[in-house]
Structures are given as C-alpha cells and as structure tokens.
Amino acid sequence: EEDDIHNTVETWYKQPGDVIKRNDVLCDIATPSFTFGMVTDDEDDAVMGEIHVPEGTMVPDHTPICTIYHLPDGYKQTVK
C-alpha cells in the first residue's frame, strides 16, 4: 500500500565487499520525521554483501535493505 512507503535510503557509505566494523555507518535513512545513519552494532567484523535498495528509493518500514556476511568463527582476516 502506498501509505506504507515513507522511508528513503539517501546515501550508501559501504559498498559490496567493504569490511564493516562495529559502529560503522552503513547508510543514511530519511523518514518523515528525521534522517539518521544506519549503524551496525555487531561485535565482530563483517563484509557488506548485496545492496537491495538503491540510493533515492522509498521503502516501507522493516524492509531489508542489504545483506551483511559474517566471517565464520575462528576465521582471522587481515585488513590493510
């Protein structure tokens, strides 16, 4: 329903393949009331997967906007 669509992904700061660390801002989301940075609070590093919602696209609440991949337990990654 059209009335449910009122959030916009404004800017992506992470792209597929980027490493995501705790408190990294993934993107900016604009709502009718305010704009905020979508932050991850995961304890472990992750990798940005697919972006499902391009910049400038309006979506309903609770829409998955991207996929994030977590590394398997015991896997050590060196980021340069």
Coordinates of N, CA and C in Angstrom, one line a residue:
E1 N 0.8 -1.2 0.0 CA 0.0 0.0 0.0 C 0.9 1.2 0.0
E2 N 0.5 2.2 -0.8 CA 1.3 3.4 -0.9 C 1.6 4.2 0.4
D3 N 0.6 4.2 1.3 CA 0.8 4.9 2.6 C 1.9 4.3 3.5
D4 N 2.3 3.1 3.2 CA 3.4 2.4 4.0 C 4.8 2.8 3.5
I5 N 4.9 3.5 2.4 CA 6.2 3.8 1.8 C 6.5 5.2 2.2
H6 N 7.4 5.3 3.2 CA 7.8 6.7 3.6 C 9.2 6.8 4.1
N7 N 10.1 5.9 3.8 CA 11.5 5.9 4.2 C 12.3 5.9 3.0
T8 N 13.4 6.7 2.9 CA 14.2 6.7 1.7 C 15.7 6.4 2.1
V9 N 16.3 5.5 1.4 CA 17.8 5.4 1.5 C 18.4 6.5 0.8
E10 N 19.1 7.4 1.5 CA 19.6 8.6 0.9 C 21.0 8.3 0.3
T11 N 21.9 7.8 1.1 CA 23.3 7.6 0.7 C 23.9 6.3 1.3
W12 N 24.5 5.5 0.5 CA 25.3 4.4 1.0 C 26.7 4.7 1.2
Y13 N 27.2 4.4 2.4 CA 28.7 4.6 2.7 C 29.5 3.4 2.6
K14 N 28.8 2.2 2.6 CA 29.5 1.0 2.4 C 29.0 0.4 1.1
Q15 N 29.9 -0.3 0.4 CA 29.6 -0.9 -0.9 C 29.9 -2.4 -0.8
P16 N 29.4 -3.3 -1.7 CA 29.6 -4.7 -1.6 C 31.1 -5.0 -1.6
G17 N 31.5 -5.8 -0.6 CA 32.9 -6.2 -0.4 C 33.6 -5.4 0.6
D18 N 33.0 -4.3 1.0 CA 33.7 -3.5 2.1 C 33.6 -4.2 3.4
V19 N 34.6 -4.0 4.2 CA 34.6 -4.5 5.6 C 33.8 -3.6 6.5
I20 N 33.0 -4.2 7.4 CA 32.1 -3.4 8.3 C 32.6 -3.7 9.7
K21 N 32.9 -2.7 10.4 CA 33.3 -2.8 11.8 C 32.2 -2.2 12.7
R22 N 32.3 -2.6 14.0 CA 31.3 -2.1 15.0 C 31.2 -0.6 14.9
N23 N 30.0 -0.1 14.9 CA 29.6 1.3 14.9 C 29.9 2.0 13.5
D24 N 30.2 1.3 12.5 CA 30.3 1.9 11.2 C 28.9 2.3 10.7
V25 N 28.8 3.4 10.0 CA 27.6 3.9 9.4 C 27.5 3.2 8.0
L26 N 26.4 2.5 7.8 CA 26.2 1.8 6.5 C 25.6 2.7 5.5
C27 N 24.6 3.5 5.9 CA 23.9 4.4 5.0 C 23.1 5.4 5.8
D28 N 22.5 6.4 5.1 CA 21.6 7.4 5.7 C 20.2 7.0 5.3
I29 N 19.3 7.0 6.3 CA 17.9 6.7 6.0 C 17.1 8.0 6.4
A30 N 16.2 8.5 5.5 CA 15.4 9.6 5.7 C 14.0 9.1 6.0
T31 N 13.4 9.5 7.1 CA 12.0 9.2 7.5 C 11.2 10.5 7.4
P32 N 9.9 10.5 7.5 CA 9.1 11.7 7.5 C 9.5 12.7 8.7
S33 N 10.1 12.1 9.7 CA 10.4 13.0 10.9 C 11.9 13.4 11.0
F34 N 12.8 12.5 10.5 CA 14.2 12.8 10.7 C 15.0 11.9 9.8
T35 N 16.3 12.2 9.7 CA 17.3 11.4 8.9 C 18.3 10.9 9.9
F36 N 18.7 9.6 9.7 CA 19.7 9.0 10.7 C 20.6 8.1 9.9
G37 N 21.8 7.9 10.5 CA 22.8 7.0 10.0 C 22.5 5.6 10.5
M38 N 22.3 4.6 9.6 CA 22.1 3.2 10.0 C 23.5 2.6 10.4
V39 N 23.6 2.3 11.7 CA 24.8 1.9 12.3 C 24.7 0.4 12.6
T40 N 25.8 -0.3 12.5 CA 25.9 -1.7 12.9 C 26.5 -1.8 14.3
D41 N 25.9 -2.6 15.1 CA 26.5 -2.8 16.5 C 27.0 -4.2 16.7
D42 N 27.2 -4.9 15.6 CA 27.7 -6.3 15.7 C 29.1 -6.3 16.4
E43 N 29.4 -7.3 17.2 CA 30.6 -7.4 17.9 C 31.8 -7.7 17.0
D44 N 31.5 -8.5 15.9 CA 32.5 -9.0 15.0 C 32.5 -8.2 13.7
D45 N 33.6 -8.2 13.0 CA 33.7 -7.6 11.7 C 32.8 -8.4 10.7
A46 N 32.4 -7.7 9.7 CA 31.5 -8.4 8.7 C 31.9 -7.8 7.3
V47 N 31.3 -8.4 6.3 CA 31.6 -7.9 4.9 C 30.2 -7.5 4.3
M48 N 30.2 -6.3 3.7 CA 29.0 -5.9 3.0 C 28.7 -6.8 1.8
G49 N 27.5 -7.3 1.8 CA 27.1 -8.1 0.7 C 26.3 -7.2 -0.3
E50 N 25.2 -7.8 -0.8 CA 24.4 -7.1 -1.8 C 23.6 -5.9 -1.2
I51 N 23.5 -4.9 -2.0 CA 22.6 -3.7 -1.6 C 21.3 -4.0 -2.3
H52 N 20.2 -4.1 -1.6 CA 18.9 -4.4 -2.1 C 18.1 -3.2 -2.5
V53 N 18.4 -2.1 -1.8 CA 17.6 -0.8 -2.0 C 18.6 0.3 -2.5
P54 N 18.6 0.7 -3.7 CA 19.5 1.7 -4.2 C 19.2 3.1 -3.6
E55 N 20.2 4.0 -3.6 CA 20.0 5.3 -3.1 C 18.8 6.0 -3.8
G56 N 18.1 6.8 -3.0 CA 16.9 7.5 -3.6 C 15.6 6.7 -3.6
T57 N 15.7 5.4 -3.2 CA 14.5 4.6 -3.3 C 13.7 4.7 -2.0
M58 N 12.4 4.8 -2.1 CA 11.5 4.8 -1.0 C 11.0 3.4 -0.7
V59 N 11.0 3.0 0.6 CA 10.6 1.7 1.0 C 9.7 1.7 2.3
P60 N 8.9 0.7 2.5 CA 8.1 0.6 3.8 C 9.0 0.3 5.0
D61 N 8.5 0.6 6.2 CA 9.2 0.2 7.4 C 9.6 -1.3 7.3
H62 N 10.7 -1.6 7.9 CA 11.2 -3.0 8.1 C 11.6 -3.7 6.8
T63 N 11.8 -3.0 5.8 CA 12.3 -3.6 4.5 C 13.7 -4.0 4.6
P64 N 14.2 -5.2 4.3 CA 15.6 -5.5 4.3 C 16.2 -4.6 3.2
I65 N 17.3 -3.9 3.5 CA 17.9 -3.0 2.6 C 19.3 -3.5 2.0
C66 N 19.9 -4.5 2.8 CA 21.2 -5.0 2.3 C 21.4 -6.4 3.0
T67 N 22.4 -7.1 2.5 CA 22.9 -8.3 3.1 C 24.3 -8.1 3.7
I68 N 24.5 -8.6 4.9 CA 25.8 -8.5 5.5 C 26.2 -9.9 5.8
Y69 N 27.5 -10.2 5.5 CA 28.0 -11.5 5.7 C 29.0 -11.5 6.9
H70 N 28.8 -12.4 7.8 CA 29.8 -12.5 9.0 C 30.7 -13.6 8.7
L71 N 32.0 -13.4 9.1 CA 33.0 -14.4 8.9 C 32.8 -15.6 9.9
P72 N 33.1 -16.8 9.5 CA 33.0 -18.0 10.3 C 33.8 -17.9 11.6
D73 N 33.3 -18.5 12.7 CA 34.1 -18.5 13.9 C 35.5 -19.0 13.7
G74 N 36.5 -18.4 14.3 CA 37.8 -18.9 14.2 C 38.6 -18.4 13.0
Y75 N 37.9 -17.7 12.0 CA 38.5 -17.2 10.8 C 39.1 -15.8 11.2
K76 N 40.4 -15.7 10.8 CA 41.1 -14.4 11.1 C 41.3 -13.8 9.7
Q77 N 41.0 -12.5 9.6 CA 41.1 -11.7 8.4 C 42.0 -10.6 8.7
T78 N 43.0 -10.4 7.8 CA 43.9 -9.2 7.9 C 43.3 -8.2 6.9
V79 N 43.0 -7.0 7.5 CA 42.5 -5.9 6.7 C 43.6 -4.8 6.6
K80 N 44.0 -4.4 5.4 CA 45.1 -3.5 5.2 C 44.5 -2.1 4.8

